[in-house]
PDB file of C-alpha atoms in Angstrom:
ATOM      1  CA  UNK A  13     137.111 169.667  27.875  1.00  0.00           C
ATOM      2  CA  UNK A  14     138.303 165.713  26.862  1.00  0.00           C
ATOM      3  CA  UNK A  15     140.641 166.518  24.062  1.00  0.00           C
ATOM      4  CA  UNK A  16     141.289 163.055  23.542  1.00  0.00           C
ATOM      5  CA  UNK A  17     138.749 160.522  22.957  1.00  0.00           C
ATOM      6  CA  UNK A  18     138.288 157.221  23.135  1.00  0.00           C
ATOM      7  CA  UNK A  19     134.542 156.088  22.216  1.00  0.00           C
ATOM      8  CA  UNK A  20     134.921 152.479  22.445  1.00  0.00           C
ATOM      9  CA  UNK A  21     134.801 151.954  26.178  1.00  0.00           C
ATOM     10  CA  UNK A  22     135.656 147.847  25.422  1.00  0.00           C
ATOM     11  CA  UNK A  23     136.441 145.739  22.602  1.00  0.00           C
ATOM     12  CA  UNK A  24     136.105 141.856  22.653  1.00  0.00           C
ATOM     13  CA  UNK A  25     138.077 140.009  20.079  1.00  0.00           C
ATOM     14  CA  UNK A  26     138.988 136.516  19.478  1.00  0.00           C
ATOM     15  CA  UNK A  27     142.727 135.445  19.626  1.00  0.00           C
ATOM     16  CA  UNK A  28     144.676 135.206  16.626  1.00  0.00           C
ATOM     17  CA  UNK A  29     142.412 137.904  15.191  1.00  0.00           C
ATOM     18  CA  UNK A  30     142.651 141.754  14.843  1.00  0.00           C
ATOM     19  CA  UNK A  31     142.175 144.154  17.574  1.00  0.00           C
ATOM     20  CA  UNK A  32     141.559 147.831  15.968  1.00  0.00           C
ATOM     21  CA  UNK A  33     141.825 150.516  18.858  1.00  0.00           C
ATOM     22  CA  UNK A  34     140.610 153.675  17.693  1.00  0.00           C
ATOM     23  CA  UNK A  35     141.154 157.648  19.326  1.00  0.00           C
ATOM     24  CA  UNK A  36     140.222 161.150  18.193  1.00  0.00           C
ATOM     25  CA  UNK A  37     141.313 164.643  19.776  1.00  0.00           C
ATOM     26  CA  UNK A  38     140.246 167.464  18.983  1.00  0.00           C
ATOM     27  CA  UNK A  39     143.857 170.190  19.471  1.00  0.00           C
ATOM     28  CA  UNK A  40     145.531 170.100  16.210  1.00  0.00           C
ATOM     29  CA  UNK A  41     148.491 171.698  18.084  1.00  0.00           C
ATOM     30  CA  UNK A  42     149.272 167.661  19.562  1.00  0.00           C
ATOM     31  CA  UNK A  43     152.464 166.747  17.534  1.00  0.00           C
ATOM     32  CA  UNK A  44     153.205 163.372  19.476  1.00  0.00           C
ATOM     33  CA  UNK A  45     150.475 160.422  20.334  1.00  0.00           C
ATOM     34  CA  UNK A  46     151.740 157.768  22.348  1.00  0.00           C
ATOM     35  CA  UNK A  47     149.682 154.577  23.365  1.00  0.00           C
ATOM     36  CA  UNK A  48     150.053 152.854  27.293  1.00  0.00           C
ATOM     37  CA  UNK A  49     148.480 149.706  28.166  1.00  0.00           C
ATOM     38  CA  UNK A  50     147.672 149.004  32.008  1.00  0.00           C
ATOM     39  CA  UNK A  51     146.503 145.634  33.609  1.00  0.00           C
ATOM     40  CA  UNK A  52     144.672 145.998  36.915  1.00  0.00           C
ATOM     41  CA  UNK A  53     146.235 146.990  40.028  1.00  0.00           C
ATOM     42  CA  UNK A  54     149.338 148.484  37.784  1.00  0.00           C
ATOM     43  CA  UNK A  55     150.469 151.765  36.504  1.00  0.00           C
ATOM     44  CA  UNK A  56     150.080 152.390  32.962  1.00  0.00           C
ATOM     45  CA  UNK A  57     153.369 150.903  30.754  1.00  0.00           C
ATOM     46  CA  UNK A  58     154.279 152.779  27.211  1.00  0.00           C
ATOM     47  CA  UNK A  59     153.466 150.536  24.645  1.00  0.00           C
ATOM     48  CA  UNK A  60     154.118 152.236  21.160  1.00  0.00           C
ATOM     49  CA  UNK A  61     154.196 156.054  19.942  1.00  0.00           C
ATOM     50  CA  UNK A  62     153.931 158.445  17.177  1.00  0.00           C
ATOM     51  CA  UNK A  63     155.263 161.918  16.022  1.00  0.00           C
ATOM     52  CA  UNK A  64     152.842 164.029  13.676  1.00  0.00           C
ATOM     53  CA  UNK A  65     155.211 163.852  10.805  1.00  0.00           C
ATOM     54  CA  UNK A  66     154.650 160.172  10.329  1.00  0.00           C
ATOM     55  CA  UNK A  67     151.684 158.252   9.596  1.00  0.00           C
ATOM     56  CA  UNK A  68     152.459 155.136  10.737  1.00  0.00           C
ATOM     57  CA  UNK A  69     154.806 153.534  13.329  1.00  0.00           C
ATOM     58  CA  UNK A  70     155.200 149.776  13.193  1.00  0.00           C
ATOM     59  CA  UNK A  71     156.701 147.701  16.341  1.00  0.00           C
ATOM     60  CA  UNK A  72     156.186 144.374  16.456  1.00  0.00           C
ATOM     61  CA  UNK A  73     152.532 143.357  16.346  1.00  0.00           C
ATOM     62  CA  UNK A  74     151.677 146.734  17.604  1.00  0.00           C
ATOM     63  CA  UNK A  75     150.982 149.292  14.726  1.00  0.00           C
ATOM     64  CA  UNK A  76     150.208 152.684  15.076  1.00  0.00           C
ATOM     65  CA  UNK A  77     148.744 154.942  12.016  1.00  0.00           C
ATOM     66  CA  UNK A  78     147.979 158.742  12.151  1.00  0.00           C
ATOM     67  CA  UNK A  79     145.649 160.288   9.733  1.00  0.00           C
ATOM     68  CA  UNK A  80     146.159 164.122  10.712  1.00  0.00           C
ATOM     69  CA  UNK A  81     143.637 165.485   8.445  1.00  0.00           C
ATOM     70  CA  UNK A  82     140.998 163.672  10.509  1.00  0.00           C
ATOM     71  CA  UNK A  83     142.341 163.912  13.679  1.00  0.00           C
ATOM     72  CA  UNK A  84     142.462 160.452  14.313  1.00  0.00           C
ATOM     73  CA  UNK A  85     144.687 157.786  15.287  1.00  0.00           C
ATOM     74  CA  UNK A  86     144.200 153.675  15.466  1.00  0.00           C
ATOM     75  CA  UNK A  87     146.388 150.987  17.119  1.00  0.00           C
ATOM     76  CA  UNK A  88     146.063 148.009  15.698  1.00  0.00           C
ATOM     77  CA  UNK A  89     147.317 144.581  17.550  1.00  0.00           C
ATOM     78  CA  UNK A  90     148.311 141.694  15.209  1.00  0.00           C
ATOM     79  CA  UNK A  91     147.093 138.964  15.867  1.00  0.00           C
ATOM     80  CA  UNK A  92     145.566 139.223  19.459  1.00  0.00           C
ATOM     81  CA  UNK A  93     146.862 137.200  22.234  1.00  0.00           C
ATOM     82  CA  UNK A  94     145.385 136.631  25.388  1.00  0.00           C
ATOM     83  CA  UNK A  95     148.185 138.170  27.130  1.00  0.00           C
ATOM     84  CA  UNK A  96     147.378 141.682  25.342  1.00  0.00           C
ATOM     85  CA  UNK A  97     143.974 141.927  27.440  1.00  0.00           C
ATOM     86  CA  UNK A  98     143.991 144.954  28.897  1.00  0.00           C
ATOM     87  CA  UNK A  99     142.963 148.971  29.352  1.00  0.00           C
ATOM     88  CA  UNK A 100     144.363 150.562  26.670  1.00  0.00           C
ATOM     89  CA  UNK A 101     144.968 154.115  26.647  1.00  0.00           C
ATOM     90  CA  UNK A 102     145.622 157.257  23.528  1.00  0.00           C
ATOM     91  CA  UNK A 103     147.879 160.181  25.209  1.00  0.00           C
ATOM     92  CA  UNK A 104     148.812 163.166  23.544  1.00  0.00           C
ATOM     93  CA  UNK A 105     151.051 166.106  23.914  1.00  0.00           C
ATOM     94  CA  UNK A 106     151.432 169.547  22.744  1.00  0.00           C
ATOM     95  CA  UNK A 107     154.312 170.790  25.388  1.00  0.00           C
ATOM     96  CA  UNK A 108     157.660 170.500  25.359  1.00  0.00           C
ATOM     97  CA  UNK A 109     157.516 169.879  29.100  1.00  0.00           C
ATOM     98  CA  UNK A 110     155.766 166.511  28.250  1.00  0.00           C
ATOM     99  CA  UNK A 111     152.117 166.882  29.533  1.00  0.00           C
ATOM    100  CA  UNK A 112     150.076 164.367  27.962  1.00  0.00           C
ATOM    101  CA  UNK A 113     146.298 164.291  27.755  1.00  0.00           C
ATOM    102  CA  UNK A 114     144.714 161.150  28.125  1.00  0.00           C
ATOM    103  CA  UNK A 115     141.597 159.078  26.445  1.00  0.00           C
ATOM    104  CA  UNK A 116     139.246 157.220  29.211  1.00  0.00           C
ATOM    105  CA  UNK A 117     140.680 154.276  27.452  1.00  0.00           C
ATOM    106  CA  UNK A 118     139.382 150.748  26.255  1.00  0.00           C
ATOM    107  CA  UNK A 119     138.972 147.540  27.774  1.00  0.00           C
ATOM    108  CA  UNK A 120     140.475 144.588  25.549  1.00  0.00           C
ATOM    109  CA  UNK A 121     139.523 141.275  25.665  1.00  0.00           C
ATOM    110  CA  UNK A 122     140.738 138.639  23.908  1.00  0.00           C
ATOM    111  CA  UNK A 123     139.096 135.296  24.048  1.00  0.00           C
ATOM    112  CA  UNK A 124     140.381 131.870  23.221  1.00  0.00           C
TER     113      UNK A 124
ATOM    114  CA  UNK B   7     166.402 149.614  38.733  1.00  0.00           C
ATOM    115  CA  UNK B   8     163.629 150.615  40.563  1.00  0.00           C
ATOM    116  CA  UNK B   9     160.097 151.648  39.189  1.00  0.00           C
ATOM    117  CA  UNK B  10     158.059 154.103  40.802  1.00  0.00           C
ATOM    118  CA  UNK B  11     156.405 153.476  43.785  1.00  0.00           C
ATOM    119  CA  UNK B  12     153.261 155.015  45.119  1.00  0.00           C
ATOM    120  CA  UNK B  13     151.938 154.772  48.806  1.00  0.00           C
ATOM    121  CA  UNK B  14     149.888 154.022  50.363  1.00  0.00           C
ATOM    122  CA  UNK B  15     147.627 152.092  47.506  1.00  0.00           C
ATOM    123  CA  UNK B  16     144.146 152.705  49.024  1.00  0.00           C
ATOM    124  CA  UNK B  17     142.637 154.940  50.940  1.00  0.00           C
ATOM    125  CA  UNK B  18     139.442 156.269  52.334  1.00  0.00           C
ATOM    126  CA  UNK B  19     139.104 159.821  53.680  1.00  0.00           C
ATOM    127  CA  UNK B  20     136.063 161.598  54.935  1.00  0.00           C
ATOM    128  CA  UNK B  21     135.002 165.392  53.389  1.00  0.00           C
ATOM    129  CA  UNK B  22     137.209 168.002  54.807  1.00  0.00           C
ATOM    130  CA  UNK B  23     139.632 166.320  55.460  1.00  0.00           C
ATOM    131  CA  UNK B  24     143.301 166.378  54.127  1.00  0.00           C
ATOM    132  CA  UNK B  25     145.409 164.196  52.105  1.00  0.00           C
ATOM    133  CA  UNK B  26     149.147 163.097  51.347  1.00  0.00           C
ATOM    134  CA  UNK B  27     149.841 160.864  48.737  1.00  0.00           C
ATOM    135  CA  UNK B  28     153.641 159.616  48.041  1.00  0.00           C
ATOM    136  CA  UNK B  29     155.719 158.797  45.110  1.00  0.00           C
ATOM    137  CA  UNK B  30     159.411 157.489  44.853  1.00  0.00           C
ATOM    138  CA  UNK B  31     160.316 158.316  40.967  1.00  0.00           C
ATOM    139  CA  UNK B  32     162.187 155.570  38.899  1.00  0.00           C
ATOM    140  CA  UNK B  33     166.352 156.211  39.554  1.00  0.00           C
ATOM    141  CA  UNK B  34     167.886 158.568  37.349  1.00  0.00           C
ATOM    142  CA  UNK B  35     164.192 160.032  37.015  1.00  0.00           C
ATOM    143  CA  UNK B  36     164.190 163.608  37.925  1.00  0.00           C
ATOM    144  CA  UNK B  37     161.028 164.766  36.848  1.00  0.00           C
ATOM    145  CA  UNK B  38     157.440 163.897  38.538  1.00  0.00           C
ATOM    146  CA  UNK B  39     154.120 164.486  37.397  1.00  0.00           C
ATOM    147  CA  UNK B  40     150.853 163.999  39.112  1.00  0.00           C
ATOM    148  CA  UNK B  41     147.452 163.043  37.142  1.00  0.00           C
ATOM    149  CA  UNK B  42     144.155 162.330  38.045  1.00  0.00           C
ATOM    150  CA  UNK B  43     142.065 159.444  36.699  1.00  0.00           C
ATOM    151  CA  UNK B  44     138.180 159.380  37.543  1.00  0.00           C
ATOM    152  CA  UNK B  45     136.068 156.886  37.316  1.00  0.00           C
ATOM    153  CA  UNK B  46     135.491 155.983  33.345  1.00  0.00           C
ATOM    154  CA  UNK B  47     137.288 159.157  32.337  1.00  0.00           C
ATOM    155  CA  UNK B  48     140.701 160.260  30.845  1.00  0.00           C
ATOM    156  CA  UNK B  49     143.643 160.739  33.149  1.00  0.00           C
ATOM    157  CA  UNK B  50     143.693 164.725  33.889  1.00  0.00           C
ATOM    158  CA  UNK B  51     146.813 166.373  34.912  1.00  0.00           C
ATOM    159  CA  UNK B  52     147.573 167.833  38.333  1.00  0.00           C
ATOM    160  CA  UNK B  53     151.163 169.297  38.080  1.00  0.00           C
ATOM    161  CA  UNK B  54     154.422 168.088  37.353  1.00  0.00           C
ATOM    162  CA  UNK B  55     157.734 168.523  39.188  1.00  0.00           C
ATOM    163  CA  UNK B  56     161.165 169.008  37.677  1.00  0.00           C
ATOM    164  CA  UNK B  57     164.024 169.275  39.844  1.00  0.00           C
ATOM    165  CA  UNK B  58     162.429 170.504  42.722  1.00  0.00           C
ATOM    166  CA  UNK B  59     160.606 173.396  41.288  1.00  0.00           C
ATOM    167  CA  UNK B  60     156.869 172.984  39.994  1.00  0.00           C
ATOM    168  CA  UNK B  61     157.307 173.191  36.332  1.00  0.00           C
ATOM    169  CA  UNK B  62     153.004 172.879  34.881  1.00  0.00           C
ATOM    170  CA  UNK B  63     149.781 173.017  36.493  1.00  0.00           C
ATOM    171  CA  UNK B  64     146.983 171.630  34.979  1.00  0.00           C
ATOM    172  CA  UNK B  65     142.902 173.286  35.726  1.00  0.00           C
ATOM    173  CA  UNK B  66     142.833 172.269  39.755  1.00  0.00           C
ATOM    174  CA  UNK B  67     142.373 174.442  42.193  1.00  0.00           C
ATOM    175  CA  UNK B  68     144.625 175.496  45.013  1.00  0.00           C
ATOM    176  CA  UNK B  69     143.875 172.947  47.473  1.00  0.00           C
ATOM    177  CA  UNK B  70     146.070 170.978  45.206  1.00  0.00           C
ATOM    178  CA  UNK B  71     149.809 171.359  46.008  1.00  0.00           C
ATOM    179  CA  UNK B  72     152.906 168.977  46.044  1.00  0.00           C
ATOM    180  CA  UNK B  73     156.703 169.200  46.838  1.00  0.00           C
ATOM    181  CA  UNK B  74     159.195 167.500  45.080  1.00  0.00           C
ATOM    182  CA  UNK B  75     162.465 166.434  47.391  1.00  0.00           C
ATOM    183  CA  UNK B  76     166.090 166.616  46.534  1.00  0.00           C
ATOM    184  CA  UNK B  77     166.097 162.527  46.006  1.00  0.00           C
ATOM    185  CA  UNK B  78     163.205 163.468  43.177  1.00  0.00           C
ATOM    186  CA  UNK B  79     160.469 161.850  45.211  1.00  0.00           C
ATOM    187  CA  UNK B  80     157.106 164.006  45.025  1.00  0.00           C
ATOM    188  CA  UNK B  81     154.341 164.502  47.738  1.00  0.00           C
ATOM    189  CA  UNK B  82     150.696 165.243  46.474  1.00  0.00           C
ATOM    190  CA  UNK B  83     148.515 167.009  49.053  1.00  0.00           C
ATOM    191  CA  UNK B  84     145.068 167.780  48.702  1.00  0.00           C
ATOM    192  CA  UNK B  85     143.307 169.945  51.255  1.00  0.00           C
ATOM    193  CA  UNK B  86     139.518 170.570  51.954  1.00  0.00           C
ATOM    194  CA  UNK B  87     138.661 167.170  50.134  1.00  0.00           C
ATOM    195  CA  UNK B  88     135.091 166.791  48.661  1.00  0.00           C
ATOM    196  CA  UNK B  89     133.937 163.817  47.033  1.00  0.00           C
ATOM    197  CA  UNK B  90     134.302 164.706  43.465  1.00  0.00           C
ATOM    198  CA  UNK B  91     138.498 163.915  44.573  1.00  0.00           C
ATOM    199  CA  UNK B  92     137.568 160.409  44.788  1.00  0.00           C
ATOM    200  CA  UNK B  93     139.630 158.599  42.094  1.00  0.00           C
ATOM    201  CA  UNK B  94     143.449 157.059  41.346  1.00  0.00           C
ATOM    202  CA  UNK B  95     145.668 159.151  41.811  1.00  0.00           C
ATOM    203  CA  UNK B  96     148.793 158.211  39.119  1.00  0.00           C
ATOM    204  CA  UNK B  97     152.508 159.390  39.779  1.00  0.00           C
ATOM    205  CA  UNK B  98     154.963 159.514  36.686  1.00  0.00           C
ATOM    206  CA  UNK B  99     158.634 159.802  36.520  1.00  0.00           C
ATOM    207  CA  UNK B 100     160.584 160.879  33.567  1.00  0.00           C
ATOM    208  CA  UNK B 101     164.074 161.561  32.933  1.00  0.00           C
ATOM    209  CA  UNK B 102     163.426 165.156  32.842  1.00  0.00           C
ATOM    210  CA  UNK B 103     160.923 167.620  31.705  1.00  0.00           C
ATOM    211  CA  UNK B 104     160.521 167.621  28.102  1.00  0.00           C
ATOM    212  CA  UNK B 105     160.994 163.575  28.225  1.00  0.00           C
ATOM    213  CA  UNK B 106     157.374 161.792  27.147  1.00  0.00           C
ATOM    214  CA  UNK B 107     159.154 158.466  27.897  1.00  0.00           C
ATOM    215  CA  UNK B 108     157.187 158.391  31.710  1.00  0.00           C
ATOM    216  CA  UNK B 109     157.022 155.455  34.280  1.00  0.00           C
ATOM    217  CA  UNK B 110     154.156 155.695  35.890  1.00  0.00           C
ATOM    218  CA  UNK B 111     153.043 154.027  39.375  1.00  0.00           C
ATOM    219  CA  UNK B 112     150.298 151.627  40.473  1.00  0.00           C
ATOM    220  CA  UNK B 113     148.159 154.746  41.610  1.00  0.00           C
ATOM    221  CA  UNK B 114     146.572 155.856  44.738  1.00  0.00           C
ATOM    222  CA  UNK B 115     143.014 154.648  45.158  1.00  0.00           C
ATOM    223  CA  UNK B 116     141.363 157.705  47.660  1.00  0.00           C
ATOM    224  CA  UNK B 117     137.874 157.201  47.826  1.00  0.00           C
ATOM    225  CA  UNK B 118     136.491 160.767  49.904  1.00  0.00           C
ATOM    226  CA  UNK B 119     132.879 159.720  51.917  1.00  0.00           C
TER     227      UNK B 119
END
């Protein structure tokens, strides 16, 4: 049962531009969403994060926004670099312990 | 400071068989947690370790165990392997259990023929 989902499996964008990530789950009980990027042959790094009482988190060119009603959350990268090419992955967690449930992520690309 | 380390980074194991995969957590980590990430699918979690104690288990079956050391480093075994275990195997380290601030590792590749 994928709680999280990611339906994009890749994105393509051109530097300079946009990049819109987008991730749905499905437990309403998540109250934190975080967002990891990984490169190949690399663990996943944290790249930006959420609680459920906001609706937006801002860091950088990294913006996260959370539309709860929905069930939906989008990371948006402004602008794109070619450096930012990469698997991006939604998590989300409902335990205090920490357990996060992961999207299948999406593959970035940014060309020149 | 020291990331977490996973060993070894590939391996290929044949039905039956069993498995140990290592992790050395971050320092000052105390916390481990194992997840599973198939091929084109979500990373599923395995269990996660907190002081030496297993503190969460995801939906795997018993053939799935670990230990977690007094340094904080974590062993995952997996016994019986079939080839639906094929995929990287991550290891995260937090500061401690209720911490969502992990460091995970470069993964274990196990590929089961």
């Amino acid at each position: 049962d994928q709680q999280v989902k990611q339906n994009s499996p890749s994105l393509s964008v051109q530097e300079g531009r946009i990049s819109i990530l987008n991730c749905d789950y499905t437990n309403s009980m998540f109250d934190y969403f975080l967002w990891y990027k990984k490169y190949p042959a690399e663990g996943p790094t944290f790249l930006i994060s959420i609680s459920s009482i906001k609706d937006k988190n801002e860091d950088g060119r990294f913006t996260v926004f959370l539309n709860k009603s929905a069930k939906h959350l989008s990371l948006h990268i402004v602008p794109s670099q070619p450096g930012d090419s990469a698997v991006y992955f939604c998590a989300a967690k409902t335990d205090s312990w920490g357990k996060l449930q992961f999207g299948a992520g999406t593959q970035v690309v940014v060309t020149p | 400071e020291t990331g977490v380390t996973q060993s070894p980074t590939h391996l290929i194991k044949t039905r039956g068989q069993q498995v140990t995969l290592r992790c050395s957590s971050q320092s000052g980590h105390n916390t481990v947690s194992w997840y599973q990430q198939a091929l084109g699918q979500g990373s599923q979690f395995i269990f996660q370790y907190y002081r030496e104690e297993e503190n969460g288990r995801g939906n795997f079956p018993p053939r799935f165990s670990g230990l977690q050391f007094p340094n904080y480093s974590s062993e995952l075994n997996v016994n019986a392997l079939e080839l639906d275990d094929s995929a990287l195997y991550l290891c995260a380290s937090s500061l401690s259990r209720g911490s969502y601030g992990y460091t995970f590792g470069s993964g274990t590749r196990l590929t089961v023929v």
